[in-house]
Amino acid sequence: MSEDILISVRGLRSAFGPHVVHENLDLDVRRGEILGIVGGSGTGKTVLLNSILGLKQPDGGEILLDGMRLSEMNSAQRRKVDSRWGVLFQNGALFTSLNVLENVMAPLREHVDMPISLMEEIAAMKIGLSGLEPGACSRFPSELSGGMRKRAALARALALDPDILFLDEPTAGLDPIGAAAFDSLILELSRALGLTVVMITHDLDSLYEICDRVAVLADKKVEAVAPIRELLNHPHPWIHEYFQGPRGRAALAGKEN
Amino acid sequence: MRGHSIQTAEPAGLVVREEGRKTVLEAHGDWLVETIGPQDAPLKRIARSADAENVILDLSHLGRIDTAGAYILGRILRPCHDPDADFHFAGDHPVARRLIHEVRVRSTISEQPKAPVSGFMSAMARIGAGLEAAYLEAVATFAFFGRTVTTAISTAAQPWRFRLTPTVWAMEEVGVNALPIVAVLSFFIGAVVAFMGANLLGQLGFNVFTVELVGIAVLREFGVLITAIMLAGRSDSAFTASIGAMKMQQEVDAMRVLGLDPYEALVLPRVVACVLMAPLLTFGAMISGIFGGMLVAWSAQDISPALFITRFHSELPWSHFWVGMSKAPVFGLVVAVIGCRQGMEVKGDVNSLGRRVTASVVQSIFAVIVLEALFAMMYLELGI
């Protein structure tokens, strides 16, 4: 197994006042893998993501990208890093004043030097790639349904062909057909581009289908990181309940048939 | 494959060879989103001149590629009968062909239809649309006002349905908390009026008329106007924002489903609070404005506070005070109704919240000033 670590989180501590979310949390993300993050509500999955992205200052510990400490980067390095990762936020976080095409073009305009017409074509291509109809380009986020908003947000996250893609509950709110198409798209992009994907998800089908490894957050730290099949018989009660509960078994059965 | 540390990309290069009827495009370097910009124009030129069926992509010198690179390389083959046919490709690349295929299959590019724009016509159309929108806004505001009044009447018939706690909360928010700023503003207005009086009347030797000037200006107009404008800027925008936020979170829908009337629960308490508190605030504004005028009269014109108050009592009839006071509840009502209506108009997105808050403040200040003019005409005709 390759030990090519892209992101490593060391001894992360996150707290909101007296409420401690993470205590001494360690996590490694390998290059090119699809890592799923699961955990009960309130275990700080999104907080972990925000800490890695630098949106939340860690209260302790360090986050390293390619062995470089994020906290010690200067603004030029930071900008470079920002153009290397794409983020799909839980609610899409599209810019409401821009239409879908302009939303997807926003990172291109910011980071890349190319003719506007090519930007438009590439943005339209990404929109198609994420499974939206071409007619959606000129619509505003407020005119889109939840699932469409999610796809538009994915198109924006993919706009710069990032090396690392962070997805916060990408398939929540999608219909099963859309969710399956979404999974296959992520898988295909990851394989073709060597994309590293970190996804928070509760979709057991996604976990079985595309995740190389699954990290389980419990008790303020990463309780286990392993391919999903090795987690099935994990002794931790929450993990056991998660994978051996009725839904977990149904998803496993679905995968095996 | 890409993804090895923060690696700098080779610029994308393109070599075009003609081999008989075939056009061979040799891709060199890395075709990534940050490098392909300069290749757009040459590729478009080739696409126009060469027949797509005879194009061969030579991938043997290609470095890294991403979806944007795959798009721009594959674009030339899109019109082909069979863009995936083997004769279109030469050379080996670990991912390029697969990526070009995936990108083409998963995305269809359609030309964006651009709306025709004609300067004069569109200007006229915008004016027309603006007028229509203004008319519809006015109609809708009156409809909302009517709905509020019927809710008020039905609540008056069933007084136990009246929501006391939110009303008292709104009264504190609208009245008590606004008093300091209203008093300070009014103090300065009173002082300014006294200064102007000191300048003009002093030249004529009628210093003592400053008292009447301050009294009439503050009691009749400024006390209530300052209060109404502060209500519009402070409370009305807060009403729109709070009700609008509840609309955005579907709280208002949830209330409806639970059988709660949002007009009864959200609108009426705020309207009642504004109608009740506006006169009290106006009273505070009047006192503070007169106090400001008195201080200036004292310091700039040697009119002692005792003389000021005595003259105030003897020369100014109560009617000025009542004229000012009579306007306060009306302004309070108008401001509250406009604020609540704009809040209820908020749709699901943040943009509409911002637009509605702006509209709410603009409309209520507009309405206050128009009403002020109507009141002035009315009292003039009545001779009060």
Short mmCIF file of C-alpha atoms in Angstrom, two decimals, chain B residues 123-355:
data_model
loop_
_atom_site.label_atom_id
_atom_site.label_comp_id
_atom_site.label_asym_id
_atom_site.label_seq_id
_atom_site.Cartn_x
_atom_site.Cartn_y
_atom_site.Cartn_z
CA ALA B 123 -35.03 51.90 -22.15
CA MET B 124 -38.75 52.40 -22.82
CA ALA B 125 -39.46 48.85 -21.74
CA ARG B 126 -37.62 49.43 -18.48
CA ILE B 127 -39.52 52.63 -17.81
CA GLY B 128 -42.77 50.85 -18.48
CA ALA B 129 -41.84 47.90 -16.32
CA GLY B 130 -40.77 50.27 -13.54
CA LEU B 131 -44.05 52.15 -13.62
CA GLU B 132 -46.04 48.96 -13.63
CA ALA B 133 -44.00 47.62 -10.73
CA ALA B 134 -44.55 50.84 -8.75
CA TYR B 135 -48.29 50.65 -9.40
CA LEU B 136 -48.46 47.00 -8.39
CA GLU B 137 -46.41 47.71 -5.26
CA ALA B 138 -48.83 50.43 -4.24
CA VAL B 139 -51.83 48.18 -4.82
CA ALA B 140 -50.22 45.33 -2.90
CA THR B 141 -49.29 47.61 0.00
CA PHE B 142 -52.88 48.81 0.28
CA ALA B 143 -54.09 45.21 0.11
CA PHE B 144 -51.70 44.30 2.91
CA PHE B 145 -52.93 47.27 4.91
CA GLY B 146 -56.50 46.10 4.45
CA ARG B 147 -55.59 42.59 5.53
CA THR B 148 -53.87 43.99 8.63
CA VAL B 149 -56.93 46.06 9.48
CA THR B 150 -59.28 43.09 9.17
CA THR B 151 -56.93 41.04 11.33
CA ALA B 152 -56.94 43.85 13.87
CA ILE B 153 -60.74 44.00 13.86
CA SER B 154 -61.15 40.26 14.25
CA THR B 155 -58.61 40.30 17.07
CA ALA B 156 -60.48 43.15 18.72
CA ALA B 157 -63.59 41.00 18.63
CA GLN B 158 -61.67 38.11 20.21
CA PRO B 159 -59.25 39.95 22.51
CA TRP B 160 -57.82 36.72 23.96
CA ARG B 161 -56.22 36.03 20.61
CA PHE B 162 -54.12 39.15 20.87
CA ARG B 163 -50.46 38.35 21.46
CA LEU B 164 -49.33 40.48 24.32
CA THR B 165 -45.79 39.21 24.79
CA PRO B 166 -44.55 39.84 21.22
CA THR B 167 -46.30 43.20 21.30
CA VAL B 168 -44.52 44.26 24.47
CA TRP B 169 -41.24 42.96 23.08
CA ALA B 170 -41.76 44.96 19.89
CA MET B 171 -42.69 48.03 21.96
CA GLU B 172 -39.42 47.79 23.83
CA GLU B 173 -37.51 47.27 20.60
CA VAL B 174 -39.27 50.04 18.68
CA GLY B 175 -39.86 52.51 21.48
CA VAL B 176 -37.60 52.24 24.48
CA ASN B 177 -34.50 51.23 22.60
CA ALA B 178 -35.00 53.91 19.96
CA LEU B 179 -35.55 56.72 22.44
CA PRO B 180 -31.87 57.68 22.95
CA ILE B 181 -31.08 58.09 19.27
CA VAL B 182 -34.36 59.88 18.52
CA ALA B 183 -33.76 62.25 21.45
CA VAL B 184 -30.20 63.01 20.41
CA LEU B 185 -31.17 63.69 16.79
CA SER B 186 -34.05 65.87 17.81
CA PHE B 187 -31.83 67.75 20.25
CA PHE B 188 -29.51 68.69 17.41
CA ILE B 189 -32.37 69.66 15.11
CA GLY B 190 -33.79 71.91 17.80
CA ALA B 191 -30.37 73.46 18.30
CA VAL B 192 -29.91 74.04 14.56
CA VAL B 193 -33.32 75.70 14.26
CA ALA B 194 -32.45 77.97 17.21
CA PHE B 195 -29.14 78.89 15.60
CA MET B 196 -30.82 79.80 12.34
CA GLY B 197 -33.33 81.87 14.28
CA ALA B 198 -30.56 83.57 16.20
CA ASN B 199 -28.86 84.57 12.97
CA LEU B 200 -31.87 85.78 11.02
CA LEU B 201 -34.04 87.18 13.78
CA GLY B 202 -31.04 88.72 15.56
CA GLN B 203 -30.34 90.89 12.52
CA LEU B 204 -33.88 92.21 12.69
CA GLY B 205 -33.76 92.63 16.46
CA PHE B 206 -36.46 90.07 17.12
CA ASN B 207 -34.30 87.69 19.14
CA VAL B 208 -37.07 86.66 21.38
CA PHE B 209 -39.08 85.18 18.51
CA THR B 210 -36.56 82.34 18.50
CA VAL B 211 -38.80 80.76 21.11
CA GLU B 212 -41.77 80.65 18.75
CA LEU B 213 -39.59 79.47 15.90
CA VAL B 214 -38.19 76.56 17.89
CA GLY B 215 -41.55 75.77 19.41
CA ILE B 216 -43.51 75.72 16.18
CA ALA B 217 -40.83 73.93 14.15
CA VAL B 218 -40.18 71.20 16.69
CA LEU B 219 -43.75 70.67 17.87
CA ARG B 220 -45.47 70.75 14.51
CA GLU B 221 -42.93 69.16 12.21
CA PHE B 222 -39.51 68.09 13.33
CA GLY B 223 -40.33 66.09 16.44
CA VAL B 224 -42.66 63.77 14.60
CA LEU B 225 -40.67 63.73 11.38
CA ILE B 226 -37.42 62.75 13.08
CA THR B 227 -39.27 60.05 14.94
CA ALA B 228 -40.86 58.71 11.76
CA ILE B 229 -37.59 58.70 9.86
CA MET B 230 -35.80 56.94 12.68
CA LEU B 231 -38.62 54.40 12.84
CA ALA B 232 -38.28 53.85 9.11
CA GLY B 233 -34.53 53.47 9.21
CA ARG B 234 -34.32 51.49 12.39
CA SER B 235 -37.48 49.54 13.15
CA ASP B 236 -38.93 49.16 9.69
CA SER B 237 -35.74 47.60 8.31
CA ALA B 238 -35.57 45.36 11.38
CA PHE B 239 -39.16 44.21 10.76
CA THR B 240 -38.41 43.42 7.14
CA ALA B 241 -35.22 41.60 8.01
CA SER B 242 -36.68 39.53 10.83
CA ILE B 243 -39.88 38.56 9.03
CA GLY B 244 -37.90 38.06 5.82
CA ALA B 245 -35.44 35.74 7.56
CA MET B 246 -38.39 33.77 8.88
CA LYS B 247 -39.79 33.55 5.36
CA MET B 248 -36.45 32.31 4.05
CA GLN B 249 -36.25 29.58 6.68
CA GLN B 250 -39.86 28.58 5.89
CA GLU B 251 -40.84 29.50 9.45
CA VAL B 252 -43.80 31.44 8.11
CA ASP B 253 -44.91 28.41 6.10
CA ALA B 254 -44.55 26.27 9.20
CA MET B 255 -46.76 28.71 11.12
CA ARG B 256 -49.43 28.53 8.44
CA VAL B 257 -49.37 24.75 8.45
CA LEU B 258 -49.69 24.73 12.23
CA GLY B 259 -52.77 26.91 11.94
CA LEU B 260 -51.14 30.12 13.18
CA ASP B 261 -52.04 33.21 11.23
CA PRO B 262 -48.79 35.06 10.49
CA TYR B 263 -50.71 38.32 10.30
CA GLU B 264 -51.94 37.77 13.81
CA ALA B 265 -48.65 36.50 15.20
CA LEU B 266 -46.07 38.56 13.33
CA VAL B 267 -47.68 41.59 11.77
CA LEU B 268 -50.25 42.77 14.28
CA PRO B 269 -47.94 42.94 17.33
CA ARG B 270 -45.43 45.01 15.39
CA VAL B 271 -48.06 47.34 13.96
CA VAL B 272 -49.69 47.85 17.34
CA ALA B 273 -46.32 48.46 18.95
CA CYS B 274 -45.40 51.05 16.34
CA VAL B 275 -48.75 52.84 16.56
CA LEU B 276 -48.50 53.00 20.34
CA MET B 277 -44.85 53.92 20.59
CA ALA B 278 -44.66 56.51 17.82
CA PRO B 279 -46.54 59.20 19.83
CA LEU B 280 -44.43 58.49 22.91
CA LEU B 281 -41.22 58.72 20.90
CA THR B 282 -42.54 61.90 19.30
CA PHE B 283 -43.17 63.34 22.73
CA GLY B 284 -39.60 62.52 23.73
CA ALA B 285 -38.32 64.05 20.53
CA MET B 286 -40.31 67.25 21.14
CA ILE B 287 -39.01 67.66 24.70
CA SER B 288 -35.46 67.01 23.62
CA GLY B 289 -35.72 69.31 20.57
CA ILE B 290 -37.10 72.15 22.66
CA PHE B 291 -34.35 71.57 25.20
CA GLY B 292 -31.74 71.82 22.44
CA GLY B 293 -33.32 75.03 21.17
CA MET B 294 -33.45 76.42 24.67
CA LEU B 295 -29.78 75.78 25.30
CA VAL B 296 -28.79 77.50 22.08
CA ALA B 297 -31.10 80.41 22.75
CA TRP B 298 -29.54 80.74 26.17
CA SER B 299 -25.94 80.56 25.04
CA ALA B 300 -26.19 82.45 21.73
CA GLN B 301 -28.85 85.03 22.49
CA ASP B 302 -28.97 85.38 26.24
CA ILE B 303 -32.59 84.22 26.40
CA SER B 304 -32.61 82.66 29.83
CA PRO B 305 -34.38 79.32 30.28
CA ALA B 306 -36.89 81.03 32.57
CA LEU B 307 -37.76 83.58 29.91
CA PHE B 308 -37.81 80.85 27.25
CA ILE B 309 -40.28 78.74 29.19
CA THR B 310 -42.47 81.66 30.17
CA ARG B 311 -42.70 82.87 26.59
CA PHE B 312 -43.26 79.32 25.40
CA HIS B 313 -46.28 79.07 27.69
CA SER B 314 -47.74 82.42 26.87
CA GLU B 315 -47.21 82.58 23.12
CA LEU B 316 -47.62 79.06 21.79
CA PRO B 317 -51.09 77.53 21.66
CA TRP B 318 -51.52 73.85 22.42
CA SER B 319 -52.70 73.25 18.88
CA HIS B 320 -49.10 73.00 17.60
CA PHE B 321 -48.45 70.17 19.99
CA TRP B 322 -51.62 68.34 18.97
CA VAL B 323 -50.92 68.81 15.29
CA GLY B 324 -47.54 67.12 15.75
CA MET B 325 -48.94 64.40 17.95
CA SER B 326 -51.83 63.62 15.63
CA LYS B 327 -49.42 62.62 12.89
CA ALA B 328 -47.35 60.24 15.02
CA PRO B 329 -49.64 57.20 15.11
CA VAL B 330 -50.30 57.51 11.38
CA PHE B 331 -46.61 57.51 10.60
CA GLY B 332 -46.06 54.62 12.99
CA LEU B 333 -48.81 52.65 11.27
CA VAL B 334 -47.49 53.33 7.77
CA VAL B 335 -43.93 52.47 8.66
CA ALA B 336 -44.91 49.23 10.41
CA VAL B 337 -47.23 48.12 7.61
CA ILE B 338 -44.61 48.73 4.93
CA GLY B 339 -41.90 47.00 6.94
CA CYS B 340 -44.02 43.93 7.61
CA ARG B 341 -45.29 43.72 4.06
CA GLN B 342 -41.81 43.82 2.57
CA GLY B 343 -40.74 41.15 5.04
CA MET B 344 -43.58 38.89 3.91
CA GLU B 345 -42.55 39.41 0.29
CA VAL B 346 -39.07 37.92 0.81
CA LYS B 347 -38.48 34.78 -1.25
CA GLY B 348 -36.06 31.97 -0.59
CA ASP B 349 -32.81 33.68 -1.48
CA VAL B 350 -30.55 36.18 0.21
CA ASN B 351 -30.77 38.62 -2.67
CA SER B 352 -34.44 39.18 -2.25
CA LEU B 353 -33.93 39.84 1.46
CA GLY B 354 -31.47 42.62 0.67
CA ARG B 355 -33.72 44.08 -2.02
#
